[in-house]
Coordinates of N, CA, C and O in Angstrom, one line a residue:
X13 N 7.5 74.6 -117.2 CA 6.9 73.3 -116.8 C 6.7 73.4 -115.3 O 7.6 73.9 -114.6
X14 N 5.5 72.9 -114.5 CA 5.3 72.5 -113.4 C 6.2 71.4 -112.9 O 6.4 70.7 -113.8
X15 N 6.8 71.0 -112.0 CA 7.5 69.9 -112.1 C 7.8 70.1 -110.3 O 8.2 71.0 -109.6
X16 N 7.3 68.3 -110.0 CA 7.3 68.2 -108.6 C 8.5 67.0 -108.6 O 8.6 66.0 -109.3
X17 N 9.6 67.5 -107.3 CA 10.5 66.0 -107.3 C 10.1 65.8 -105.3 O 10.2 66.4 -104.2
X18 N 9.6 64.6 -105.8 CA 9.3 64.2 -104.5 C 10.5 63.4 -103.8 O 11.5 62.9 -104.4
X19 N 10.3 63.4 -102.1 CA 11.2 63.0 -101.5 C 12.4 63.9 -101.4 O 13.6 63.6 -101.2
X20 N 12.2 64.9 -101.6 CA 13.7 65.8 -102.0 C 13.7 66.7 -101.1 O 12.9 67.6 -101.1
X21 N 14.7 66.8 -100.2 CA 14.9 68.2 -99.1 C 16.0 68.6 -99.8 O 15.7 69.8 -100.0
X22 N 17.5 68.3 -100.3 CA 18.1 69.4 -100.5 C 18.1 70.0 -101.7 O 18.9 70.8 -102.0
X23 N 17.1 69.6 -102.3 CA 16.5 70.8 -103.7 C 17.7 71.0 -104.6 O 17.9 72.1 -105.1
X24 N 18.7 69.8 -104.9 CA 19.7 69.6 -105.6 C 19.2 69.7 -107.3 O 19.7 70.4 -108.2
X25 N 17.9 68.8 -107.3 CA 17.4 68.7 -108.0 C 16.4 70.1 -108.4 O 16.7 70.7 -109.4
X26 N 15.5 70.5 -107.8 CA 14.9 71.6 -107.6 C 15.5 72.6 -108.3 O 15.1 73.0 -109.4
X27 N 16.8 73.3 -107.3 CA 17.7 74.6 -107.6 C 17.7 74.3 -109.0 O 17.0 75.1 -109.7
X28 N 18.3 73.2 -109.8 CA 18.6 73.5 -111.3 C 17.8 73.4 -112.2 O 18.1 73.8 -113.4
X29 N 16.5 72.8 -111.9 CA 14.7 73.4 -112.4 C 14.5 74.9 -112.7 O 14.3 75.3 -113.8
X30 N 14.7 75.7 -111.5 CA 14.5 77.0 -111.1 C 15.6 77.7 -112.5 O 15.3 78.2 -113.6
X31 N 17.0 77.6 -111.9 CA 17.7 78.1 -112.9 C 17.6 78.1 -114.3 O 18.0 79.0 -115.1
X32 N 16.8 76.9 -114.8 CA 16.7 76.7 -116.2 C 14.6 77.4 -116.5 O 13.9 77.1 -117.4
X33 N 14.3 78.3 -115.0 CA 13.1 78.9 -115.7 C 11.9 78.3 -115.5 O 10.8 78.8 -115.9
X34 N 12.1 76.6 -114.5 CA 11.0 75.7 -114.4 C 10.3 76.0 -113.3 O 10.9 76.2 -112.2
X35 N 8.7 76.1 -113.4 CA 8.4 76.2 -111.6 C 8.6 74.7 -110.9 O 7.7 73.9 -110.5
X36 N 9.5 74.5 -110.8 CA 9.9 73.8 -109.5 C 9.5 73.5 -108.2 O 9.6 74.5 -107.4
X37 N 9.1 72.1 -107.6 CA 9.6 72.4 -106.3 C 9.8 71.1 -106.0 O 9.6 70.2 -106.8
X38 N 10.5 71.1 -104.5 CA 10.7 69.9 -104.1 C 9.7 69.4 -102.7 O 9.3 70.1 -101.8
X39 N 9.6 68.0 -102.8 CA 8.9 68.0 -101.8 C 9.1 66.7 -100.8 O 9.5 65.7 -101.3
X40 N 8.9 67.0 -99.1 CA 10.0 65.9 -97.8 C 8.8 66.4 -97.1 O 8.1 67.4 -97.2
X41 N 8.9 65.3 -96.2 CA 8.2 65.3 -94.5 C 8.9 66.2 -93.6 O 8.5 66.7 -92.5
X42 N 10.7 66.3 -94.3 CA 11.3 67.3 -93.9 C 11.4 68.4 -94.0 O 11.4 68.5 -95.3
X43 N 11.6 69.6 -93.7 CA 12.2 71.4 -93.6 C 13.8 70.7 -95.0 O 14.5 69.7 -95.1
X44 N 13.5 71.9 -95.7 CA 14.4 71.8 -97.0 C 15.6 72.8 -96.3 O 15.6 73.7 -95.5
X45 N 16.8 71.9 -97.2 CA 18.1 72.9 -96.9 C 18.3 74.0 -98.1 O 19.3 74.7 -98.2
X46 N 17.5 74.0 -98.8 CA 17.4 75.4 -99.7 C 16.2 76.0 -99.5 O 15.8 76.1 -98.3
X47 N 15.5 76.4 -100.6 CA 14.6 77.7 -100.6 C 13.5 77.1 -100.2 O 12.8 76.3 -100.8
X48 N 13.3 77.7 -98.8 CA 11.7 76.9 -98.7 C 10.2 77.3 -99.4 O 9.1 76.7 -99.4
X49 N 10.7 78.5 -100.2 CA 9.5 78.5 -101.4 C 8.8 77.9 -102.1 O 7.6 78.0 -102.3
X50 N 10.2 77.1 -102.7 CA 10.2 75.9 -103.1 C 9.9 74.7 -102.7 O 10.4 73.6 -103.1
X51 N 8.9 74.9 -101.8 CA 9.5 73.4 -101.1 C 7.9 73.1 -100.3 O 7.4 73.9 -99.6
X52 N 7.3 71.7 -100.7 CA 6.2 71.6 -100.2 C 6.7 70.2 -98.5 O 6.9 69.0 -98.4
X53 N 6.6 71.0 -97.8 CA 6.5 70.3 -96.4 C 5.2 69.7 -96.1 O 4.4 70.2 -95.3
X54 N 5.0 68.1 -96.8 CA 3.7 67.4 -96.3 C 4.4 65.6 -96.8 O 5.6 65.2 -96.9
X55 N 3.2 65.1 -96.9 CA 3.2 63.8 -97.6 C 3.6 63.9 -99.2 O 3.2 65.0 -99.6
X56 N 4.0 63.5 -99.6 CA 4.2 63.3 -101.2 C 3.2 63.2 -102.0 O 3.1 63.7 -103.1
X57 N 2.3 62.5 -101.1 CA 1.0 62.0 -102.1 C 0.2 62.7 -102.1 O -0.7 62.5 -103.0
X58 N 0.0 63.8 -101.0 CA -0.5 64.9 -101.3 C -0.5 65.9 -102.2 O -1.5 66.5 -102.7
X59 N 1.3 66.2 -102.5 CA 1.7 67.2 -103.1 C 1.6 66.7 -104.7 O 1.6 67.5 -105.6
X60 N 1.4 65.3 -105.1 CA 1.0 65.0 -106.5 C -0.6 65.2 -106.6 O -1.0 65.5 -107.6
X61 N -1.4 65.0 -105.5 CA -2.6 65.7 -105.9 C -3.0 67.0 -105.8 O -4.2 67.2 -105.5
X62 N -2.1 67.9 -105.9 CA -2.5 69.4 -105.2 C -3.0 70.1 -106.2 O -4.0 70.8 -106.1
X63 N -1.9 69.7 -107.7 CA -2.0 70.5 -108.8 C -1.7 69.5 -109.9 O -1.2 68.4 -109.7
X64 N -2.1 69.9 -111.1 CA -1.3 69.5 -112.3 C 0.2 69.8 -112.7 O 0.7 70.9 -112.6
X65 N 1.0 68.3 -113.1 CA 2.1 68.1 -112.9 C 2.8 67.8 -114.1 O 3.0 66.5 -114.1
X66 N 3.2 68.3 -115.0 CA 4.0 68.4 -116.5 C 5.5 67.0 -116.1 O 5.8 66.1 -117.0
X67 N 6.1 67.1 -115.1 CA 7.0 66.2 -114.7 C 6.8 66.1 -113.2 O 6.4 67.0 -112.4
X68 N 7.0 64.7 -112.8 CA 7.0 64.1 -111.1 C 8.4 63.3 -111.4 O 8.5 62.6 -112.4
X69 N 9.4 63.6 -110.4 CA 10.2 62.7 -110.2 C 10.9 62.2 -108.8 O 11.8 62.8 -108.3
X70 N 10.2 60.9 -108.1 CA 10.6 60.6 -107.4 C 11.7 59.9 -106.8 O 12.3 58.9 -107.4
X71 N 12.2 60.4 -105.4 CA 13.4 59.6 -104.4 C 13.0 59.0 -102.9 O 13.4 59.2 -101.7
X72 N 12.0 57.9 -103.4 CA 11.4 57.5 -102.2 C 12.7 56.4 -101.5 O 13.6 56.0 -102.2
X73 N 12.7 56.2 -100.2 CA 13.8 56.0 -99.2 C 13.9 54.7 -99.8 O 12.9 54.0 -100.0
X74 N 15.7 54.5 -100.1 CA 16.0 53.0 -100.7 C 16.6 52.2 -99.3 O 17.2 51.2 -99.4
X75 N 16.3 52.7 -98.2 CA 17.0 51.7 -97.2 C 16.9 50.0 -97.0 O 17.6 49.0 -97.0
X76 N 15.3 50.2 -96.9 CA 14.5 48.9 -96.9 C 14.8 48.3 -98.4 O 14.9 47.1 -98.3
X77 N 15.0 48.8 -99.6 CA 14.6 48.5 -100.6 C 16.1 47.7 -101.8 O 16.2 46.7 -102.5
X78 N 17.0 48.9 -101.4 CA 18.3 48.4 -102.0 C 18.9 47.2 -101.4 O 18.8 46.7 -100.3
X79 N 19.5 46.8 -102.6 CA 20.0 45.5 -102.7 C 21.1 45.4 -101.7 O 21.4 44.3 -101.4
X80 N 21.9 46.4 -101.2 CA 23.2 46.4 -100.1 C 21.9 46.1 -98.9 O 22.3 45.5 -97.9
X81 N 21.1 46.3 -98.9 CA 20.3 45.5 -97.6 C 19.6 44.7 -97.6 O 18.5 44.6 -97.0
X82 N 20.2 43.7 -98.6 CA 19.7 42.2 -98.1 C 19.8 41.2 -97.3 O 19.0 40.2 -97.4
X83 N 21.0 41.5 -96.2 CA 21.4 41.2 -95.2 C 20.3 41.2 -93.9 O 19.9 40.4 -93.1
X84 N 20.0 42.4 -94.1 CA 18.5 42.6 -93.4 C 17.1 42.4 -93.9 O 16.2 41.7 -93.4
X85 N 16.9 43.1 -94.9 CA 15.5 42.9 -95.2 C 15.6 41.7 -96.5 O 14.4 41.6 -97.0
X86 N 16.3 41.1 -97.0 CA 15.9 40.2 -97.8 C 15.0 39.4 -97.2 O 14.5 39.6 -96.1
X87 N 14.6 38.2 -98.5 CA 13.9 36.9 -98.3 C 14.0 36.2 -97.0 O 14.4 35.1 -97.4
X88 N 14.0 36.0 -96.1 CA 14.1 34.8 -95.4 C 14.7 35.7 -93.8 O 14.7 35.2 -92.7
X89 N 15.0 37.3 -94.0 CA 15.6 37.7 -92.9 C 14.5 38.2 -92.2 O 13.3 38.0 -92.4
X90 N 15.0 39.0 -91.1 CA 14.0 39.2 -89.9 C 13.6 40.2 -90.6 O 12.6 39.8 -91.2
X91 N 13.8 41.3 -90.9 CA 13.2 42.5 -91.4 C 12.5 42.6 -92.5 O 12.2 43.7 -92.9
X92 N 12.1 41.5 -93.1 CA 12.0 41.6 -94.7 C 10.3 41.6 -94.6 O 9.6 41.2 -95.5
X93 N 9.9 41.9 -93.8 CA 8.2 42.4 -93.8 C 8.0 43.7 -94.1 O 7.1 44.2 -94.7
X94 N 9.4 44.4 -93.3 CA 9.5 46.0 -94.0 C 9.6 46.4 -95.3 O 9.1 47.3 -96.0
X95 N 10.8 45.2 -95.5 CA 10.7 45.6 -97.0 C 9.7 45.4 -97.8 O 9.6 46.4 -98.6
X96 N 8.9 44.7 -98.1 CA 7.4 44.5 -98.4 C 6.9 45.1 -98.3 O 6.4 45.3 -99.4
X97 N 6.5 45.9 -97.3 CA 5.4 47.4 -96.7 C 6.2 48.0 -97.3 O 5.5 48.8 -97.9
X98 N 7.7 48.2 -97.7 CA 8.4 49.7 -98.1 C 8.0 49.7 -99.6 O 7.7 50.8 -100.2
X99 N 8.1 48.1 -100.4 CA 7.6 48.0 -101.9 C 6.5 47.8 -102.5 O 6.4 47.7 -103.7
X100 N 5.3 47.9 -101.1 CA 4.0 48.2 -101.4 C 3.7 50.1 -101.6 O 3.1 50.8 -102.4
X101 N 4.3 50.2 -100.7 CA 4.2 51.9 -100.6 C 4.7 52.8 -101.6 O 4.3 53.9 -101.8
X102 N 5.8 52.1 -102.5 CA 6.4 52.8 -103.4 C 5.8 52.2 -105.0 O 6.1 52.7 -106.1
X103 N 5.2 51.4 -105.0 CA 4.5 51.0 -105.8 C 3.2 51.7 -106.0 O 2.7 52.0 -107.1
X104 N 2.6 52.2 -104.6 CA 1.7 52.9 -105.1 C 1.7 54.3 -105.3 O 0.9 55.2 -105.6
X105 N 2.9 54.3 -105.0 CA 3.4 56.2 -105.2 C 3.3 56.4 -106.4 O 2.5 57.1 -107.0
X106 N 4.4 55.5 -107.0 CA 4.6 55.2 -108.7 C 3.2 55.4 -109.2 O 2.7 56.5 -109.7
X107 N 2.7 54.6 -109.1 CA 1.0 54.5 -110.0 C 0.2 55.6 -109.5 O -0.9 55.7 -109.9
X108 N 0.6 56.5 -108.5 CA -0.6 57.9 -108.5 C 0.5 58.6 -109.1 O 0.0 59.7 -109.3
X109 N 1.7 58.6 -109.4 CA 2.2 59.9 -110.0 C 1.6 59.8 -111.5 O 1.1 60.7 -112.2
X110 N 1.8 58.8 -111.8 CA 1.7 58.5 -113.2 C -0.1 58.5 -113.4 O -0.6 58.6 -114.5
X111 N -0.8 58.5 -112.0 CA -2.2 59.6 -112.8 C -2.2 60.9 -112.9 O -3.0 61.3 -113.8
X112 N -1.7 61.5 -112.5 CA -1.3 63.1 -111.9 C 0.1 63.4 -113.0 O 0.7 64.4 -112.8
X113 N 0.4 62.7 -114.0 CA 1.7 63.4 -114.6 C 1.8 62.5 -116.0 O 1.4 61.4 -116.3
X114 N 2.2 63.1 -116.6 CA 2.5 61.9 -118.2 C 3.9 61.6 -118.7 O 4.3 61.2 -119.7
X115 N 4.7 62.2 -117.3 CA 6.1 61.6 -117.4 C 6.6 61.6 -116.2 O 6.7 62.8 -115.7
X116 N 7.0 60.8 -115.4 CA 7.4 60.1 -114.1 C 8.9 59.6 -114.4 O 9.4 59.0 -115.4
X117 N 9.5 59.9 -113.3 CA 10.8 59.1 -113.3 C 11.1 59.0 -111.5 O 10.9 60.0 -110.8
X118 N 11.5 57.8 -111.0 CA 11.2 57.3 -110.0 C 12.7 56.7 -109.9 O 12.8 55.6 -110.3
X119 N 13.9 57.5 -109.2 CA 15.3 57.4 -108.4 C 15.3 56.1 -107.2 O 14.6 55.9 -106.2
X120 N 16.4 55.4 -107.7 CA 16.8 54.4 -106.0 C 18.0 54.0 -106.6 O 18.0 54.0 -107.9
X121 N 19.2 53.5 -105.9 CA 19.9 52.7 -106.3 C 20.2 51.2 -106.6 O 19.4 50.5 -106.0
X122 N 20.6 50.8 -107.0 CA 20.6 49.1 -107.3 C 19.2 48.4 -106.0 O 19.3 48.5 -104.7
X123 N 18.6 48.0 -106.5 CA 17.1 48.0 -105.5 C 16.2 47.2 -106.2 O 16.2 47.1 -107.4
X124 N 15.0 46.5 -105.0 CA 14.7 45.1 -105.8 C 13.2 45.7 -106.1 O 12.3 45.0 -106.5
X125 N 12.9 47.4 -105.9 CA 11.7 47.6 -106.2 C 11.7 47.8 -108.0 O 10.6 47.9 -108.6
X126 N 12.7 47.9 -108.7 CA 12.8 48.2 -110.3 C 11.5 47.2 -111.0 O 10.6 47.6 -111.7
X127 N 11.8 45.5 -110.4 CA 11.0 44.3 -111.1 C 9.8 44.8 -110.6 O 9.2 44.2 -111.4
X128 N 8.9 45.3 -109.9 CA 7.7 45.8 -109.5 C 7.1 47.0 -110.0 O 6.1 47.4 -109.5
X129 N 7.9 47.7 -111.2 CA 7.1 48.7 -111.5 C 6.9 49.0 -113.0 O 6.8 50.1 -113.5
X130 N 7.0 47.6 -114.0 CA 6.5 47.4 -115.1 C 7.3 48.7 -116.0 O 6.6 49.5 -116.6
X131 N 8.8 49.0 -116.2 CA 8.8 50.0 -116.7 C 10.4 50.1 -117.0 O 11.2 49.5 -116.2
X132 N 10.7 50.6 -117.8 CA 12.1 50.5 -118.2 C 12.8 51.3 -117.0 O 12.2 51.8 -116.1
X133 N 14.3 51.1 -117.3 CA 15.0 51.3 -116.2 C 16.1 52.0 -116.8 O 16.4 51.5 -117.9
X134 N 16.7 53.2 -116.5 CA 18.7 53.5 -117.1 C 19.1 53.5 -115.2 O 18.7 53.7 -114.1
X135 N 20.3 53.0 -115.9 CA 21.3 53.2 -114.9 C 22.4 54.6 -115.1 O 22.8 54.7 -116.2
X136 N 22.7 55.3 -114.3 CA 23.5 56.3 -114.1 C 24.9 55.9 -113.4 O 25.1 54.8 -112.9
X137 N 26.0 56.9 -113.3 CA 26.9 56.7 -112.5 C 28.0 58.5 -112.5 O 28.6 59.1 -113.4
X138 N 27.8 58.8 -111.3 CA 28.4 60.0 -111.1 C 29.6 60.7 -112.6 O 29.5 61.8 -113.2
X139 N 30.6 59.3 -112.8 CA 31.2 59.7 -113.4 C 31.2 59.8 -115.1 O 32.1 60.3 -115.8
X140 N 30.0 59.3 -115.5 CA 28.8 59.6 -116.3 C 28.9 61.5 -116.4 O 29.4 62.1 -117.4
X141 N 28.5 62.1 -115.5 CA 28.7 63.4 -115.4 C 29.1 64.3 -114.8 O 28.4 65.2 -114.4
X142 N 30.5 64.2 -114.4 CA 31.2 65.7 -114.2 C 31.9 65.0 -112.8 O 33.0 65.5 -112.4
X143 N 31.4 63.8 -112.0 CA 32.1 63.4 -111.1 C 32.8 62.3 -110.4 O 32.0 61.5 -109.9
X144 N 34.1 62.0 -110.3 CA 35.4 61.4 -110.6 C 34.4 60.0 -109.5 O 35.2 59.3 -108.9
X145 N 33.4 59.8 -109.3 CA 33.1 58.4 -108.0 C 32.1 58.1 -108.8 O 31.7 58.7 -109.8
X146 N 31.9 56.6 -108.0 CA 30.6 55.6 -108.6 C 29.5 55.5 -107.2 O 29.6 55.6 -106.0
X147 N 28.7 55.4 -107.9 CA 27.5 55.4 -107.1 C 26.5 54.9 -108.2 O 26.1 55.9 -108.9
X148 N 26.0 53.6 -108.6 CA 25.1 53.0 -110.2 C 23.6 53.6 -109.1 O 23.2 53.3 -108.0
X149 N 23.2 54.3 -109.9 CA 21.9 55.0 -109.7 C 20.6 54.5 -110.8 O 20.4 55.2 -111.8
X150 N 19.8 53.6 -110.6 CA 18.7 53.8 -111.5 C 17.4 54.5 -111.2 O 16.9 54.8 -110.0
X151 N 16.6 54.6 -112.7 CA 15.9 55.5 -112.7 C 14.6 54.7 -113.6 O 14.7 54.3 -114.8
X152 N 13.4 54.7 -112.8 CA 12.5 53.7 -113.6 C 11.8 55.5 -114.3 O 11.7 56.7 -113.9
X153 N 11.2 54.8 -115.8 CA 11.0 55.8 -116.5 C 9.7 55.8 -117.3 O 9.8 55.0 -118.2
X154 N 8.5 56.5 -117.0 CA 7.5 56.7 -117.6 C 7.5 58.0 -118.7 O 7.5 59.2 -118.3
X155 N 7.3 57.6 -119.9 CA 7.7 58.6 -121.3 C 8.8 59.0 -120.9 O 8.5 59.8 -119.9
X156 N 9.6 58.9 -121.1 CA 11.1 59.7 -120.5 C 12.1 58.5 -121.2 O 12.1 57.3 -121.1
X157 N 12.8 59.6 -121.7 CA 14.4 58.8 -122.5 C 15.7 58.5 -121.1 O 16.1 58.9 -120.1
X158 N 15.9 57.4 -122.0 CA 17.2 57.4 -120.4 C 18.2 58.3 -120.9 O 18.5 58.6 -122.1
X159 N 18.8 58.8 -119.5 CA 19.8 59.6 -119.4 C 20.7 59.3 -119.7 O 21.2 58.3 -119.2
X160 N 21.6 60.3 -121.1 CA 22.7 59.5 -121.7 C 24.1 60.6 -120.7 O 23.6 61.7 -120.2
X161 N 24.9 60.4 -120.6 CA 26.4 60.4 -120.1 C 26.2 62.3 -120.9 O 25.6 62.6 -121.9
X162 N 27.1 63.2 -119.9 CA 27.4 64.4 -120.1 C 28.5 64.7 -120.6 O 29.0 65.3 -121.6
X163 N 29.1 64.1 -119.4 CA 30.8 64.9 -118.8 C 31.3 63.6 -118.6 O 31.1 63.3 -117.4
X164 N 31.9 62.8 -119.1 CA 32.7 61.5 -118.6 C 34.1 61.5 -118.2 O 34.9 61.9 -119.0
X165 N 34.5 61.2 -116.8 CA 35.6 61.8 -115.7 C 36.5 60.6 -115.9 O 36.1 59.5 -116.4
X166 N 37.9 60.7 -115.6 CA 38.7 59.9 -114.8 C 38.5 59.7 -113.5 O 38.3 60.7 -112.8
X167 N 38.4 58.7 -113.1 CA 38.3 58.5 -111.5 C 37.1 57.7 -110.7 O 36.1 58.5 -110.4
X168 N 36.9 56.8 -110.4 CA 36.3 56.2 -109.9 C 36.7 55.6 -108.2 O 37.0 54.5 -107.9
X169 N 36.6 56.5 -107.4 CA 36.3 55.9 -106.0 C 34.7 56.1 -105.8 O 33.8 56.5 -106.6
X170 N 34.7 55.5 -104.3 CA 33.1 55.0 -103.9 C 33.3 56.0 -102.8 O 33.7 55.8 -101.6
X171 N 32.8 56.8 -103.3 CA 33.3 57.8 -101.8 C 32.2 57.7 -100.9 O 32.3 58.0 -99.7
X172 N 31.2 57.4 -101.3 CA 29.8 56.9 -100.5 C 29.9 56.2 -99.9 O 29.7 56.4 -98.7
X173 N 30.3 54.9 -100.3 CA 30.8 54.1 -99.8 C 31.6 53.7 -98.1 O 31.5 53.1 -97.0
X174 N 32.4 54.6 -98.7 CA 33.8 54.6 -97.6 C 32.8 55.9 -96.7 O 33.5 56.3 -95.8
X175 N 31.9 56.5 -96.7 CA 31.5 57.9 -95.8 C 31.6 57.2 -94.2 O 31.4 56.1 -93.8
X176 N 32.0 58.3 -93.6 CA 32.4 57.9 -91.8 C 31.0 58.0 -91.6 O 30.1 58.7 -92.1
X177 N 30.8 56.9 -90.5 CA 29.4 57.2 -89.7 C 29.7 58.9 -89.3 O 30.8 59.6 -89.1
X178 N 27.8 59.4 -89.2 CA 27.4 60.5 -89.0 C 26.0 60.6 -88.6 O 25.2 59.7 -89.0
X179 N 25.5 61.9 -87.7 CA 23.9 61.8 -87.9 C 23.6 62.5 -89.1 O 22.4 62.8 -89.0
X180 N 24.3 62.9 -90.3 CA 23.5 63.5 -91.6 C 23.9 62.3 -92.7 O 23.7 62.5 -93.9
X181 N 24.8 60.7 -92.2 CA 25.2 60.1 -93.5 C 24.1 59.9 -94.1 O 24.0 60.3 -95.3
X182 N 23.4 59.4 -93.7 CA 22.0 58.3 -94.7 C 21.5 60.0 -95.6 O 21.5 60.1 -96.8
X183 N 21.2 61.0 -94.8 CA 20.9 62.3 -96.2 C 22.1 62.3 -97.0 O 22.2 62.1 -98.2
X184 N 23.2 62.7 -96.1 CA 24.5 62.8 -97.5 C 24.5 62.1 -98.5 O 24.5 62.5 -99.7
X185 N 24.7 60.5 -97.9 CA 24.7 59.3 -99.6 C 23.7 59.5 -100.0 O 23.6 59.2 -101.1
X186 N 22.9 59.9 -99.7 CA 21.5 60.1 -101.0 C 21.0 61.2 -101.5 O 20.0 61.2 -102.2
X187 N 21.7 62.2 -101.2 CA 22.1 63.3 -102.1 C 22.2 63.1 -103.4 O 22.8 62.1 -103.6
X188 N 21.6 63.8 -104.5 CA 21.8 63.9 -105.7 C 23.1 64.2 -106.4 O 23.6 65.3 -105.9
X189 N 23.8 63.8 -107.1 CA 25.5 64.9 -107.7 C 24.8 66.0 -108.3 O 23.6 65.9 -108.6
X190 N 25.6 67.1 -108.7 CA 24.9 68.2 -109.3 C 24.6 68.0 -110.8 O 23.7 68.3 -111.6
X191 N 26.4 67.0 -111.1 CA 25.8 66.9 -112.6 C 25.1 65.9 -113.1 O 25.3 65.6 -114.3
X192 N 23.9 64.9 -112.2 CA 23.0 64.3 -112.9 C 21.8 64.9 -112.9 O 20.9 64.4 -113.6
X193 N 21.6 66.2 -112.0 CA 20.9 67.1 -111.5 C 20.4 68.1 -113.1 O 19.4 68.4 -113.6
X194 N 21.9 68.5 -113.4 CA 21.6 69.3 -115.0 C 21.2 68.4 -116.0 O 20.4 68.8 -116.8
X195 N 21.9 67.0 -115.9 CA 21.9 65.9 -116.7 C 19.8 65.9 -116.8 O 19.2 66.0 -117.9
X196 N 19.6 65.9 -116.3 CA 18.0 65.4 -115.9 C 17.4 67.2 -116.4 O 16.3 67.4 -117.1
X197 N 18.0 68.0 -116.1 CA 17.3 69.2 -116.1 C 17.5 69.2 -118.0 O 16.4 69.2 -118.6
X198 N 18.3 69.2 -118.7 CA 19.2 69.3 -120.0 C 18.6 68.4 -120.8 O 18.5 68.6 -122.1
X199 N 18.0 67.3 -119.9 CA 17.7 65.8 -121.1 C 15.7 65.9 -120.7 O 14.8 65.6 -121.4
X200 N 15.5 66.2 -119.8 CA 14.0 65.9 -119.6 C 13.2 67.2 -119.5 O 12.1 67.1 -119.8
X201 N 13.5 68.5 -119.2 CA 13.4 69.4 -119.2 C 13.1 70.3 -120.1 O 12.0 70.9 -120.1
X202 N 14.3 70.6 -121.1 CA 14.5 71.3 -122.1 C 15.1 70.6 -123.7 O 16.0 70.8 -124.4
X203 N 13.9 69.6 -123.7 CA 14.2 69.0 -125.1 C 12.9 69.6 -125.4 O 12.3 69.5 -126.5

């Protein structure tokens, strides 16, 4: 399968495409921390029109968009024009992937862009597959089955949560886990 995951520099997702035989790649405005082979360094919306696309799955930035920043960009706050512009922009990401692909799946966490893109929703959680923390991850889904549970753990901290300031936090927490990474490669991939 051709298969583009946009927004993606650390090819979390990517690497376990590749492994399972997929041409893969991932694609950021950023330089990737894996194989830059893989890896289309432009706009997104380029890299969905470059070629024909068997799977598109996007991680457009939940800053503006998640619900933990309603403090700032909600209704009524100073910032909340960004979020607007951030859920116009990802709205229209959504709708060119889904001309360019006949199965889309579009990553953010608890986030108010879900009601704007006409389309079912699964929620995920680390310990769902293979790892002991919570992090509720959904996933809006064009032809695509939601992701059912792998590896179900003991343990539930928010290790995201609790992360010390850093200049790599905001990439770290939005790192993919590896095992929703196979979870996605296992369930969407190779059925």
């Amino acid at each position: 399968m051709n298969i583009l995951i946009g927004c993606e520099e650390s090819q979390v997702i990517c690497g376990e495409m590749r492994k399972s035989g997929h041409n893969a790649f991932s694609c950021d405005l950023e330089p990737t921390r894996g194989n830059p082979q893989w890896h289309l360094q432009c706009d997104v919306c380029l890299a969905i029109k470059s070629r024909a696309w068997d799977l598109i799955i996007l991680h457009p930035d939940c800053t503006k968009m998640a619900v933990s920043g309603n403090r700032w960009y909600g209704r009524g706050m100073p910032l909340n024009h960004e979020r607007i512009s951030q859920i116009k922009w990802t709205v229209g990401l959504w709708n060119l992937a889904k001309q360019h692909s006949n199965r889309v799946a579009l990553e953010n966490p608890v986030s108010v862009i879900f009601k704007y893109l006409d389309a079912p929703v699964c929620y995920v959680q680390p310990w769902q597959h293979g790892h002991g923390e919570t992090k509720r991850t959904g996933f809006a889904l064009h032809n695509l089955e939601p992701l059912q549970p792998t590896n179900i753990v003991e343990g539930r901290e928010q290790r995201i949560w609790k992360m010390a300031p850093s200049p790599t936090r905001k990439r770290d927490r939005s790192e993919t886990y590896s095992g929703i990474a196979k979870a996605i490669v296992a369930q969407w991939c190779n059925s």
